Amino acid sequence: MAWLSMVFTTYLFVFYFLPLVLASYHAVDHLSRRVGASSSGTCLALNALLVVASYLFYGWWNPWFILLMLGVTVVNYVCGRIIGQPGISRRLSFWVATFAVVVSLGTLGFFKYFMFLEINLNQALAWLGAGPVHVLEITLPIGISFYTFHALSYTLDVHHGTAPPVRSFLDFACYIALFPQLVAGPIIRYNTVADQLVSRTHTLEKFSSGVTLFILGFAKKILLANAMGRVADAAFGAQSLSAPDAWFGALAYTLQIYFDFSGYSDMAVGLGRMIGFEFLKNFDSPYKAENITDFWRRWHISLSTFLRDYLYIPLGGNRGGAVRTYFNLIVVMLLGGLWHGANWTFVAWGAYHGVLLAWERFQGKRSAYQRSPRPVRVAATFVLVVISWVLFRAATLHEAVTYLGAMLGQGGSGSGMLLIPALLYTRGTLVFMAVALLIVAWPTQAHDWSREITWPKAVVVHPLFCLSLMVMFSQSFNPFLYFQF
Amino acid sequence: MPIDRRAYVYLAAGFLAVIIAPGVIQTVAELRRGETPGALELFLRPPTARNLHAYEHGLEASSLVIQRLRPRMQYAEWRFLDDAGEKAVVGREGWLFYRPSVRYEVERPAIGPESDSSDPLPAIRSFRDQLQARGIRLLVVPVPNKESIYPELLTRRAQGLGVVVNEQTQHLLDELDRNGIEHVDLFQVFRRVKQDQGRTGTGRLYLARDTHWSPAGVHAAAASIARQVLAGGVLSRGDHAYSERSVVAQRAGDLVEMLRSASIKGSLLPESVVCSRVVQSDSGAPYEDRPDSEILILGDSFLRIYEHDVPGAAGLIAHLARELGRPLASIVNDGGGSTLVRQDLARRPALLSNKKLVIWEFAEREIRFGTEGWRIVRLARSASEFN
């Protein structure tokens, strides 16, 4: 079970939290400049305000988990300060960094994977004929996967000398808890925002482009992801499915997870711009990828680069020969899969991607596949990705295999198969799926589209926001998929 | 396209206006009503998870902006996208279906028991055994979902399918047989009626925009239940003479009501339903229950419709009484056919004192989605034990 925090697409966030935070933030900025405070002093005051707002945002549904996040923050801050001391030995730096990594990953491991281990241990014990151990029920704190990675990124960057140690605890707490990216990313690497924590600019252009990106993300989530989610839920919950229905459901989930997560990322980056931050792009038209390697350059870029820099390269990357490279790729993807959740389905999903990455590396650039026309490569990659989402979406491996069987025409029989079109092929579903596919194929992305605002864009964006809000008012189905990770 | 700074100003100002306006409107309206602004309630309670959640829910529920805009949006979604929201599914020929019932028909049952009270059989068996110990016979009546009887009106793909019996339902019916629990198979009954009547649009067994049956469905069910009761031999036909009077009732349909949109409701004409009200042949007074009857009928809103709703005395209870020639005792609990209605009975043990037969009706979807699940309810041996 996971606790929720405040969610961007709620009445409370849009109409109370956000206006209050923006008003306070820009009022403090304005006042600070009027009294002649330095740029860094102003930033410190703004960071303090953001820490308070972010802790309120995070602790909204369970204030006690603030303490856990604070604990991870303090440990990594202190370790970073020690590592950053001038003249510290390389050896001590290594052990302090190791301590921080163990504490952060230990926290993540305990809250996210301990129950999973217990349950699997019990299954193994049952198989051996032994009695079960008592399963400790652990509540998963929302966003823990993201903020522990943020903390790790800081400690490791400082240890490797790629970023300076933070100047104050407030700056660091702000980096860890910054509400736009706190609970569902993107994973912000410390060295990409270190400067912005000390000094950042606030301009009308940046604010407006942030507003535009936030609205586009909001619309993606409310209008497209939720509509696709209803279809996916119906298909994945169905008793029996024909092959076309199963593919339709898998396609709906493929679109749901993209618009859900990229919508969230757009909102996060947009909110960041509104308060002066510039975060990197987290999606780059992933469904236009030409192969799986390309897909991982485009999907959840902040995670794939994190795994590349902090796991794949330390494992040896491609420096140990072909076989070692394949092994590293598969290990990284397995762990990347497991990062998404304590379930064998995520492990299988990671393994699937790892094997495909290794296979592509093995095939090289001269394979028949790589020499085929680009539309064929894109379409084939898309199909492979759709299949992978089945592993990701299913509640159990058995369910995933059953669903994949349905996609191959082994979806069973029964009256349910004949009735399910009522839930899958409604007029609304078809309209939203067509729009979603059109946007997937559209050459321009929200992140880039929002950079420069012209009158036609400004005129389009407001009605889109109002429409999305009205749809939000009428919806009760409003999950955020990446919150569970 | 040239970049114009005014476009940035317009965009930022418009966004801020949109996100600030609802809170301001709400606060002004509450102050004008002499109330403390709801937004300030955050500071009046300790910040516990429960209080914060309640605060968020309260803000949304009381929002004037949401109250104004939600029905309009629902109407637009209904009008242009055939979307009937979270509760209903739009079928064909203007028919609406209850989403939980549709889900019951298409969804995979959970692997293994969802909870201790998710399996209906132990609860039904326990109820049968407790009644049997008192010398009371139990007759179970699962009422088919509307989707089971008219699948072709839910989706074109089900054209020609006839009547469907969901696997989970069939499993329960088989288990009832295996356990010697007497039940009425309304699927068979309705299948026959449907075949006889053809799909002419007249005499359909369910209402188009309601989860419940039509008067034709009530008639067919009452006749078949009565046949089975009398065939059991425990009770013979009584000597109360009832007759029927035709009454027209207007029903918007409970599915339309569930949409909670005056605009949608206003766009649909109510269904005119020709009902047969059961009256005493001698006095002409509408049928009335008799708590001291030897027959008790328990059930959900399928008993309530036409009986306690308009036009009254025209539902299953009255028609069953007419078929049996004797008044009945009844307990009705809307949406509580699985457990709640038996809990109501457990609180009224005197009602069982002279009973020979208990008829227990519940909707098919309750097999999986029963409110409070299927709990075993202990019946007090007597009123004194209950007290």
mmCIF file with all atom_site columns, C-alpha atoms in Angstrom, chain A residues 3 6-7 10-16 18-19 22 59-63 204-209 211-212 214-215 230 233-240 242 245 274 396 398-399 413-423 425-428 431-432 451-459 461-463 465-467 469-471 473-477, chain B residues 1-16 18-24 26-27 39 42 47-50 52-53 55-56 59-60 63-66 69-70 72-74 77-86 88-90 99 102-109 111 147-148 151-152 154-155 157-158 161 164-168:
data_model
loop_
_atom_site.group_PDB
_atom_site.id
_atom_site.type_symbol
_atom_site.label_atom_id
_atom_site.label_alt_id
_atom_site.label_comp_id
_atom_site.label_asym_id
_atom_site.label_entity_id
_atom_site.label_seq_id
_atom_site.pdbx_PDB_ins_code
_atom_site.Cartn_x
_atom_site.Cartn_y
_atom_site.Cartn_z
_atom_site.occupancy
_atom_site.B_iso_or_equiv
_atom_site.pdbx_formal_charge
_atom_site.auth_seq_id
_atom_site.auth_comp_id
_atom_site.auth_asym_id
_atom_site.auth_atom_id
_atom_site.pdbx_PDB_model_num
ATOM 1   C CA . TRP A 1 3   ? 0.296   6.752   0.786   1.00 0.00 ? 3   TRP A CA 1
ATOM 2   C CA . MET A 1 6   ? -1.073  16.081  -2.837  1.00 0.00 ? 6   MET A CA 1
ATOM 3   C CA . VAL A 1 7   ? -1.671  15.553  -6.555  1.00 0.00 ? 7   VAL A CA 1
ATOM 4   C CA . THR A 1 10  ? -6.761  18.156  -7.940  1.00 0.00 ? 10  THR A CA 1
ATOM 5   C CA . TYR A 1 11  ? -8.912  21.078  -6.936  1.00 0.00 ? 11  TYR A CA 1
ATOM 6   C CA . LEU A 1 12  ? -6.831  21.691  -3.828  1.00 0.00 ? 12  LEU A CA 1
ATOM 7   C CA . PHE A 1 13  ? -3.550  21.888  -5.697  1.00 0.00 ? 13  PHE A CA 1
ATOM 8   C CA . VAL A 1 14  ? -4.685  23.984  -8.650  1.00 0.00 ? 14  VAL A CA 1
ATOM 9   C CA . PHE A 1 15  ? -6.901  26.453  -6.836  1.00 0.00 ? 15  PHE A CA 1
ATOM 10  C CA . TYR A 1 16  ? -5.366  26.784  -3.388  1.00 0.00 ? 16  TYR A CA 1
ATOM 11  C CA . LEU A 1 18  ? -0.450  26.621  -6.344  1.00 0.00 ? 18  LEU A CA 1
ATOM 12  C CA . PRO A 1 19  ? -1.792  30.213  -6.188  1.00 0.00 ? 19  PRO A CA 1
ATOM 13  C CA . LEU A 1 22  ? 3.260   31.314  -6.471  1.00 0.00 ? 22  LEU A CA 1
ATOM 14  C CA . GLY A 1 59  ? 3.026   15.436  4.088   1.00 0.00 ? 59  GLY A CA 1
ATOM 15  C CA . TRP A 1 60  ? -0.490  16.315  3.060   1.00 0.00 ? 60  TRP A CA 1
ATOM 16  C CA . TRP A 1 61  ? -1.927  12.849  3.565   1.00 0.00 ? 61  TRP A CA 1
ATOM 17  C CA . ASN A 1 62  ? 0.582   11.474  6.026   1.00 0.00 ? 62  ASN A CA 1
ATOM 18  C CA . PRO A 1 63  ? 2.654   14.080  7.853   1.00 0.00 ? 63  PRO A CA 1
ATOM 19  C CA . LEU A 1 204 ? 7.954   36.732  -17.584 1.00 0.00 ? 204 LEU A CA 1
ATOM 20  C CA . GLU A 1 205 ? 9.071   34.636  -20.542 1.00 0.00 ? 205 GLU A CA 1
ATOM 21  C CA . LYS A 1 206 ? 10.173  31.781  -18.311 1.00 0.00 ? 206 LYS A CA 1
ATOM 22  C CA . PHE A 1 207 ? 7.042   31.979  -16.195 1.00 0.00 ? 207 PHE A CA 1
ATOM 23  C CA . SER A 1 208 ? 4.742   31.966  -19.228 1.00 0.00 ? 208 SER A CA 1
ATOM 24  C CA . SER A 1 209 ? 6.553   29.101  -20.897 1.00 0.00 ? 209 SER A CA 1
ATOM 25  C CA . VAL A 1 211 ? 2.520   27.974  -17.540 1.00 0.00 ? 211 VAL A CA 1
ATOM 26  C CA . THR A 1 212 ? 2.216   26.669  -21.096 1.00 0.00 ? 212 THR A CA 1
ATOM 27  C CA . PHE A 1 214 ? 2.118   22.928  -17.141 1.00 0.00 ? 214 PHE A CA 1
ATOM 28  C CA . ILE A 1 215 ? -1.157  23.302  -19.040 1.00 0.00 ? 215 ILE A CA 1
ATOM 29  C CA . ARG A 1 230 ? -10.373 3.460   -18.290 1.00 0.00 ? 230 ARG A CA 1
ATOM 30  C CA . ASP A 1 233 ? -8.366  -1.121  -16.833 1.00 0.00 ? 233 ASP A CA 1
ATOM 31  C CA . ALA A 1 234 ? -11.321 -2.748  -18.592 1.00 0.00 ? 234 ALA A CA 1
ATOM 32  C CA . ALA A 1 235 ? -9.087  -4.791  -20.893 1.00 0.00 ? 235 ALA A CA 1
ATOM 33  C CA . PHE A 1 236 ? -6.601  -5.904  -18.252 1.00 0.00 ? 236 PHE A CA 1
ATOM 34  C CA . GLY A 1 237 ? -9.421  -6.810  -15.886 1.00 0.00 ? 237 GLY A CA 1
ATOM 35  C CA . ALA A 1 238 ? -11.385 -8.774  -18.474 1.00 0.00 ? 238 ALA A CA 1
ATOM 36  C CA . GLN A 1 239 ? -12.236 -12.401 -18.020 1.00 0.00 ? 239 GLN A CA 1
ATOM 37  C CA . SER A 1 240 ? -11.751 -13.206 -21.683 1.00 0.00 ? 240 SER A CA 1
ATOM 38  C CA . SER A 1 242 ? -10.310 -11.569 -28.368 1.00 0.00 ? 242 SER A CA 1
ATOM 39  C CA . ASP A 1 245 ? -9.495  -6.384  -28.041 1.00 0.00 ? 245 ASP A CA 1
ATOM 40  C CA . MET A 1 274 ? 7.350   29.174  -12.889 1.00 0.00 ? 274 MET A CA 1
ATOM 41  C CA . THR A 1 396 ? 1.146   -10.816 -11.682 1.00 0.00 ? 396 THR A CA 1
ATOM 42  C CA . HIS A 1 398 ? 0.484   -15.218 -14.573 1.00 0.00 ? 398 HIS A CA 1
ATOM 43  C CA . GLU A 1 399 ? -1.813  -12.367 -15.551 1.00 0.00 ? 399 GLU A CA 1
ATOM 44  C CA . SER A 1 413 ? -14.125 -17.745 -24.416 1.00 0.00 ? 413 SER A CA 1
ATOM 45  C CA . GLY A 1 414 ? -17.241 -16.666 -22.645 1.00 0.00 ? 414 GLY A CA 1
ATOM 46  C CA . SER A 1 415 ? -19.914 -14.062 -22.777 1.00 0.00 ? 415 SER A CA 1
ATOM 47  C CA . GLY A 1 416 ? -17.615 -11.409 -21.333 1.00 0.00 ? 416 GLY A CA 1
ATOM 48  C CA . MET A 1 417 ? -15.670 -11.402 -24.582 1.00 0.00 ? 417 MET A CA 1
ATOM 49  C CA . LEU A 1 418 ? -18.827 -10.438 -26.436 1.00 0.00 ? 418 LEU A CA 1
ATOM 50  C CA . LEU A 1 419 ? -19.853 -7.747  -23.965 1.00 0.00 ? 419 LEU A CA 1
ATOM 51  C CA . ILE A 1 420 ? -16.543 -5.958  -23.445 1.00 0.00 ? 420 ILE A CA 1
ATOM 52  C CA . PRO A 1 421 ? -16.841 -3.721  -26.539 1.00 0.00 ? 421 PRO A CA 1
ATOM 53  C CA . ALA A 1 422 ? -19.293 -1.688  -24.446 1.00 0.00 ? 422 ALA A CA 1
ATOM 54  C CA . LEU A 1 423 ? -16.364 -0.608  -22.283 1.00 0.00 ? 423 LEU A CA 1
ATOM 55  C CA . TYR A 1 425 ? -15.056 1.075   -28.008 1.00 0.00 ? 425 TYR A CA 1
ATOM 56  C CA . THR A 1 426 ? -17.109 4.027   -26.831 1.00 0.00 ? 426 THR A CA 1
ATOM 57  C CA . ARG A 1 427 ? -17.248 7.159   -28.924 1.00 0.00 ? 427 ARG A CA 1
ATOM 58  C CA . GLY A 1 428 ? -15.208 9.049   -26.333 1.00 0.00 ? 428 GLY A CA 1
ATOM 59  C CA . VAL A 1 431 ? -11.955 10.122  -30.161 1.00 0.00 ? 431 VAL A CA 1
ATOM 60  C CA . PHE A 1 432 ? -9.355  10.397  -27.381 1.00 0.00 ? 432 PHE A CA 1
ATOM 61  C CA . ARG A 1 451 ? 9.640   27.571  -25.146 1.00 0.00 ? 451 ARG A CA 1
ATOM 62  C CA . GLU A 1 452 ? 8.468   30.476  -27.258 1.00 0.00 ? 452 GLU A CA 1
ATOM 63  C CA . ILE A 1 453 ? 4.986   31.826  -26.901 1.00 0.00 ? 453 ILE A CA 1
ATOM 64  C CA . THR A 1 454 ? 3.219   33.314  -29.870 1.00 0.00 ? 454 THR A CA 1
ATOM 65  C CA . TRP A 1 455 ? -0.313  34.661  -29.972 1.00 0.00 ? 455 TRP A CA 1
ATOM 66  C CA . PRO A 1 456 ? -1.799  31.576  -31.629 1.00 0.00 ? 456 PRO A CA 1
ATOM 67  C CA . LYS A 1 457 ? -0.254  29.400  -28.914 1.00 0.00 ? 457 LYS A CA 1
ATOM 68  C CA . ALA A 1 458 ? -1.489  31.692  -26.167 1.00 0.00 ? 458 ALA A CA 1
ATOM 69  C CA . VAL A 1 459 ? -4.975  31.637  -27.640 1.00 0.00 ? 459 VAL A CA 1
ATOM 70  C CA . VAL A 1 461 ? -3.578  27.151  -24.387 1.00 0.00 ? 461 VAL A CA 1
ATOM 71  C CA . HIS A 1 462 ? -6.164  28.880  -22.185 1.00 0.00 ? 462 HIS A CA 1
ATOM 72  C CA . PRO A 1 463 ? -9.239  27.136  -23.580 1.00 0.00 ? 463 PRO A CA 1
ATOM 73  C CA . PHE A 1 465 ? -6.705  24.560  -19.615 1.00 0.00 ? 465 PHE A CA 1
ATOM 74  C CA . CYS A 1 466 ? -10.337 25.477  -18.990 1.00 0.00 ? 466 CYS A CA 1
ATOM 75  C CA . LEU A 1 467 ? -11.518 22.369  -20.830 1.00 0.00 ? 467 LEU A CA 1
ATOM 76  C CA . LEU A 1 469 ? -10.309 21.701  -15.570 1.00 0.00 ? 469 LEU A CA 1
ATOM 77  C CA . MET A 1 470 ? -13.942 21.115  -16.449 1.00 0.00 ? 470 MET A CA 1
ATOM 78  C CA . VAL A 1 471 ? -13.193 17.510  -17.340 1.00 0.00 ? 471 VAL A CA 1
ATOM 79  C CA . PHE A 1 473 ? -14.412 18.380  -12.222 1.00 0.00 ? 473 PHE A CA 1
ATOM 80  C CA . SER A 1 474 ? -16.471 15.642  -13.840 1.00 0.00 ? 474 SER A CA 1
ATOM 81  C CA . GLN A 1 475 ? -13.971 12.812  -13.318 1.00 0.00 ? 475 GLN A CA 1
ATOM 82  C CA . SER A 1 476 ? -13.531 10.595  -10.337 1.00 0.00 ? 476 SER A CA 1
ATOM 83  C CA . PHE A 1 477 ? -11.064 8.321   -12.169 1.00 0.00 ? 477 PHE A CA 1
ATOM 84  C CA . MET B 2 1   ? 5.415   34.011  -36.164 1.00 0.00 ? 1   MET B CA 1
ATOM 85  C CA . PRO B 2 2   ? 6.839   37.104  -34.376 1.00 0.00 ? 2   PRO B CA 1
ATOM 86  C CA . ILE B 2 3   ? 7.154   36.872  -30.625 1.00 0.00 ? 3   ILE B CA 1
ATOM 87  C CA . ASP B 2 4   ? 5.022   39.458  -28.887 1.00 0.00 ? 4   ASP B CA 1
ATOM 88  C CA . ARG B 2 5   ? 5.640   40.150  -25.211 1.00 0.00 ? 5   ARG B CA 1
ATOM 89  C CA . ARG B 2 6   ? 1.941   40.824  -24.793 1.00 0.00 ? 6   ARG B CA 1
ATOM 90  C CA . ALA B 2 7   ? 1.256   37.165  -25.555 1.00 0.00 ? 7   ALA B CA 1
ATOM 91  C CA . TYR B 2 8   ? 3.398   36.217  -22.546 1.00 0.00 ? 8   TYR B CA 1
ATOM 92  C CA . VAL B 2 9   ? 1.529   38.691  -20.358 1.00 0.00 ? 9   VAL B CA 1
ATOM 93  C CA . TYR B 2 10  ? -1.826  37.418  -21.587 1.00 0.00 ? 10  TYR B CA 1
ATOM 94  C CA . LEU B 2 11  ? -0.841  33.836  -20.935 1.00 0.00 ? 11  LEU B CA 1
ATOM 95  C CA . ALA B 2 12  ? 0.505   34.423  -17.431 1.00 0.00 ? 12  ALA B CA 1
ATOM 96  C CA . ALA B 2 13  ? -2.312  36.750  -16.398 1.00 0.00 ? 13  ALA B CA 1
ATOM 97  C CA . GLY B 2 14  ? -4.986  34.455  -17.773 1.00 0.00 ? 14  GLY B CA 1
ATOM 98  C CA . PHE B 2 15  ? -3.524  31.447  -15.977 1.00 0.00 ? 15  PHE B CA 1
ATOM 99  C CA . LEU B 2 16  ? -3.285  33.292  -12.680 1.00 0.00 ? 16  LEU B CA 1
ATOM 100 C CA . VAL B 2 18  ? -8.130  31.023  -13.677 1.00 0.00 ? 18  VAL B CA 1
ATOM 101 C CA . ILE B 2 19  ? -6.355  29.489  -10.680 1.00 0.00 ? 19  ILE B CA 1
ATOM 102 C CA . ILE B 2 20  ? -7.156  32.338  -8.294  1.00 0.00 ? 20  ILE B CA 1
ATOM 103 C CA . ALA B 2 21  ? -10.788 32.973  -9.234  1.00 0.00 ? 21  ALA B CA 1
ATOM 104 C CA . PRO B 2 22  ? -12.456 29.869  -7.726  1.00 0.00 ? 22  PRO B CA 1
ATOM 105 C CA . GLY B 2 23  ? -10.913 30.431  -4.300  1.00 0.00 ? 23  GLY B CA 1
ATOM 106 C CA . VAL B 2 24  ? -11.846 34.108  -4.330  1.00 0.00 ? 24  VAL B CA 1
ATOM 107 C CA . GLN B 2 26  ? -15.816 30.791  -2.846  1.00 0.00 ? 26  GLN B CA 1
ATOM 108 C CA . THR B 2 27  ? -14.483 32.984  -0.068  1.00 0.00 ? 27  THR B CA 1
ATOM 109 C CA . ALA B 2 39  ? -10.415 27.386  3.339   1.00 0.00 ? 39  ALA B CA 1
ATOM 110 C CA . LEU B 2 42  ? -7.405  23.969  7.784   1.00 0.00 ? 42  LEU B CA 1
ATOM 111 C CA . PRO B 2 47  ? -3.255  18.342  10.871  1.00 0.00 ? 47  PRO B CA 1
ATOM 112 C CA . THR B 2 48  ? -3.887  14.606  10.993  1.00 0.00 ? 48  THR B CA 1
ATOM 113 C CA . ALA B 2 49  ? -4.128  12.555  7.810   1.00 0.00 ? 49  ALA B CA 1
ATOM 114 C CA . ARG B 2 50  ? -7.860  12.112  8.368   1.00 0.00 ? 50  ARG B CA 1
ATOM 115 C CA . LEU B 2 52  ? -6.423  16.884  5.963   1.00 0.00 ? 52  LEU B CA 1
ATOM 116 C CA . HIS B 2 53  ? -8.227  14.428  3.721   1.00 0.00 ? 53  HIS B CA 1
ATOM 117 C CA . TYR B 2 55  ? -10.537 19.215  4.460   1.00 0.00 ? 55  TYR B CA 1
ATOM 118 C CA . GLU B 2 56  ? -9.605  18.528  0.844   1.00 0.00 ? 56  GLU B CA 1
ATOM 119 C CA . LEU B 2 59  ? -13.285 22.111  -0.294  1.00 0.00 ? 59  LEU B CA 1
ATOM 120 C CA . GLU B 2 60  ? -14.207 20.194  -3.417  1.00 0.00 ? 60  GLU B CA 1
ATOM 121 C CA . SER B 2 63  ? -17.006 24.500  -4.389  1.00 0.00 ? 63  SER B CA 1
ATOM 122 C CA . LEU B 2 64  ? -19.439 26.766  -6.180  1.00 0.00 ? 64  LEU B CA 1
ATOM 123 C CA . VAL B 2 65  ? -17.359 26.593  -9.353  1.00 0.00 ? 65  VAL B CA 1
ATOM 124 C CA . ILE B 2 66  ? -17.503 22.801  -9.418  1.00 0.00 ? 66  ILE B CA 1
ATOM 125 C CA . LEU B 2 69  ? -19.514 23.586  -14.111 1.00 0.00 ? 69  LEU B CA 1
ATOM 126 C CA . ARG B 2 70  ? -19.692 19.857  -13.413 1.00 0.00 ? 70  ARG B CA 1
ATOM 127 C CA . ARG B 2 72  ? -22.484 21.268  -17.863 1.00 0.00 ? 72  ARG B CA 1
ATOM 128 C CA . MET B 2 73  ? -19.408 19.200  -18.523 1.00 0.00 ? 73  MET B CA 1
ATOM 129 C CA . GLN B 2 74  ? -21.283 15.996  -17.805 1.00 0.00 ? 74  GLN B CA 1
ATOM 130 C CA . GLU B 2 77  ? -19.632 14.483  -22.397 1.00 0.00 ? 77  GLU B CA 1
ATOM 131 C CA . TRP B 2 78  ? -22.981 12.764  -22.604 1.00 0.00 ? 78  TRP B CA 1
ATOM 132 C CA . ARG B 2 79  ? -24.110 14.675  -25.661 1.00 0.00 ? 79  ARG B CA 1
ATOM 133 C CA . PHE B 2 80  ? -20.947 14.533  -27.738 1.00 0.00 ? 80  PHE B CA 1
ATOM 134 C CA . LEU B 2 81  ? -19.042 11.503  -26.486 1.00 0.00 ? 81  LEU B CA 1
ATOM 135 C CA . ASP B 2 82  ? -21.805 9.150   -25.351 1.00 0.00 ? 82  ASP B CA 1
ATOM 136 C CA . ASP B 2 83  ? -20.127 9.174   -21.972 1.00 0.00 ? 83  ASP B CA 1
ATOM 137 C CA . ALA B 2 84  ? -22.469 8.573   -19.059 1.00 0.00 ? 84  ALA B CA 1
ATOM 138 C CA . GLY B 2 85  ? -19.817 8.962   -16.387 1.00 0.00 ? 85  GLY B CA 1
ATOM 139 C CA . GLU B 2 86  ? -18.632 6.628   -13.684 1.00 0.00 ? 86  GLU B CA 1
ATOM 140 C CA . ALA B 2 88  ? -23.496 4.162   -16.283 1.00 0.00 ? 88  ALA B CA 1
ATOM 141 C CA . VAL B 2 89  ? -22.598 2.790   -19.692 1.00 0.00 ? 89  VAL B CA 1
ATOM 142 C CA . VAL B 2 90  ? -24.410 3.917   -22.819 1.00 0.00 ? 90  VAL B CA 1
ATOM 143 C CA . ARG B 2 99  ? -21.428 0.077   -14.845 1.00 0.00 ? 99  ARG B CA 1
ATOM 144 C CA . VAL B 2 102 ? -21.330 -4.505  -16.822 1.00 0.00 ? 102 VAL B CA 1
ATOM 145 C CA . ARG B 2 103 ? -18.084 -4.983  -14.921 1.00 0.00 ? 103 ARG B CA 1
ATOM 146 C CA . TYR B 2 104 ? -19.582 -8.058  -13.281 1.00 0.00 ? 104 TYR B CA 1
ATOM 147 C CA . GLU B 2 105 ? -20.275 -9.498  -16.703 1.00 0.00 ? 105 GLU B CA 1
ATOM 148 C CA . VAL B 2 106 ? -16.875 -8.843  -18.242 1.00 0.00 ? 106 VAL B CA 1
ATOM 149 C CA . GLU B 2 107 ? -14.340 -8.793  -15.439 1.00 0.00 ? 107 GLU B CA 1
ATOM 150 C CA . ARG B 2 108 ? -12.285 -11.698 -14.255 1.00 0.00 ? 108 ARG B CA 1
ATOM 151 C CA . PRO B 2 109 ? -13.202 -12.808 -10.736 1.00 0.00 ? 109 PRO B CA 1
ATOM 152 C CA . ILE B 2 111 ? -8.098  -15.483 -7.941  1.00 0.00 ? 111 ILE B CA 1
ATOM 153 C CA . GLU B 2 147 ? -26.958 -7.059  -19.295 1.00 0.00 ? 147 GLU B CA 1
ATOM 154 C CA . SER B 2 148 ? -27.518 -10.811 -18.951 1.00 0.00 ? 148 SER B CA 1
ATOM 155 C CA . PRO B 2 151 ? -26.706 -8.170  -24.034 1.00 0.00 ? 151 PRO B CA 1
ATOM 156 C CA . GLU B 2 152 ? -27.514 -7.114  -27.600 1.00 0.00 ? 152 GLU B CA 1
ATOM 157 C CA . LEU B 2 154 ? -25.386 -3.217  -24.547 1.00 0.00 ? 154 LEU B CA 1
ATOM 158 C CA . THR B 2 155 ? -23.215 -3.848  -27.579 1.00 0.00 ? 155 THR B CA 1
ATOM 159 C CA . ARG B 2 157 ? -21.260 -7.697  -30.860 1.00 0.00 ? 157 ARG B CA 1
ATOM 160 C CA . ALA B 2 158 ? -23.707 -9.526  -28.594 1.00 0.00 ? 158 ALA B CA 1
ATOM 161 C CA . LEU B 2 161 ? -26.491 -14.004 -28.090 1.00 0.00 ? 161 LEU B CA 1
ATOM 162 C CA . VAL B 2 164 ? -26.065 -14.916 -21.054 1.00 0.00 ? 164 VAL B CA 1
ATOM 163 C CA . VAL B 2 165 ? -25.215 -16.484 -17.751 1.00 0.00 ? 165 VAL B CA 1
ATOM 164 C CA . ASN B 2 166 ? -21.922 -15.277 -16.389 1.00 0.00 ? 166 ASN B CA 1
ATOM 165 C CA . GLU B 2 167 ? -19.506 -18.024 -15.274 1.00 0.00 ? 167 GLU B CA 1
ATOM 166 C CA . GLN B 2 168 ? -19.552 -16.848 -11.692 1.00 0.00 ? 168 GLN B CA 1
#
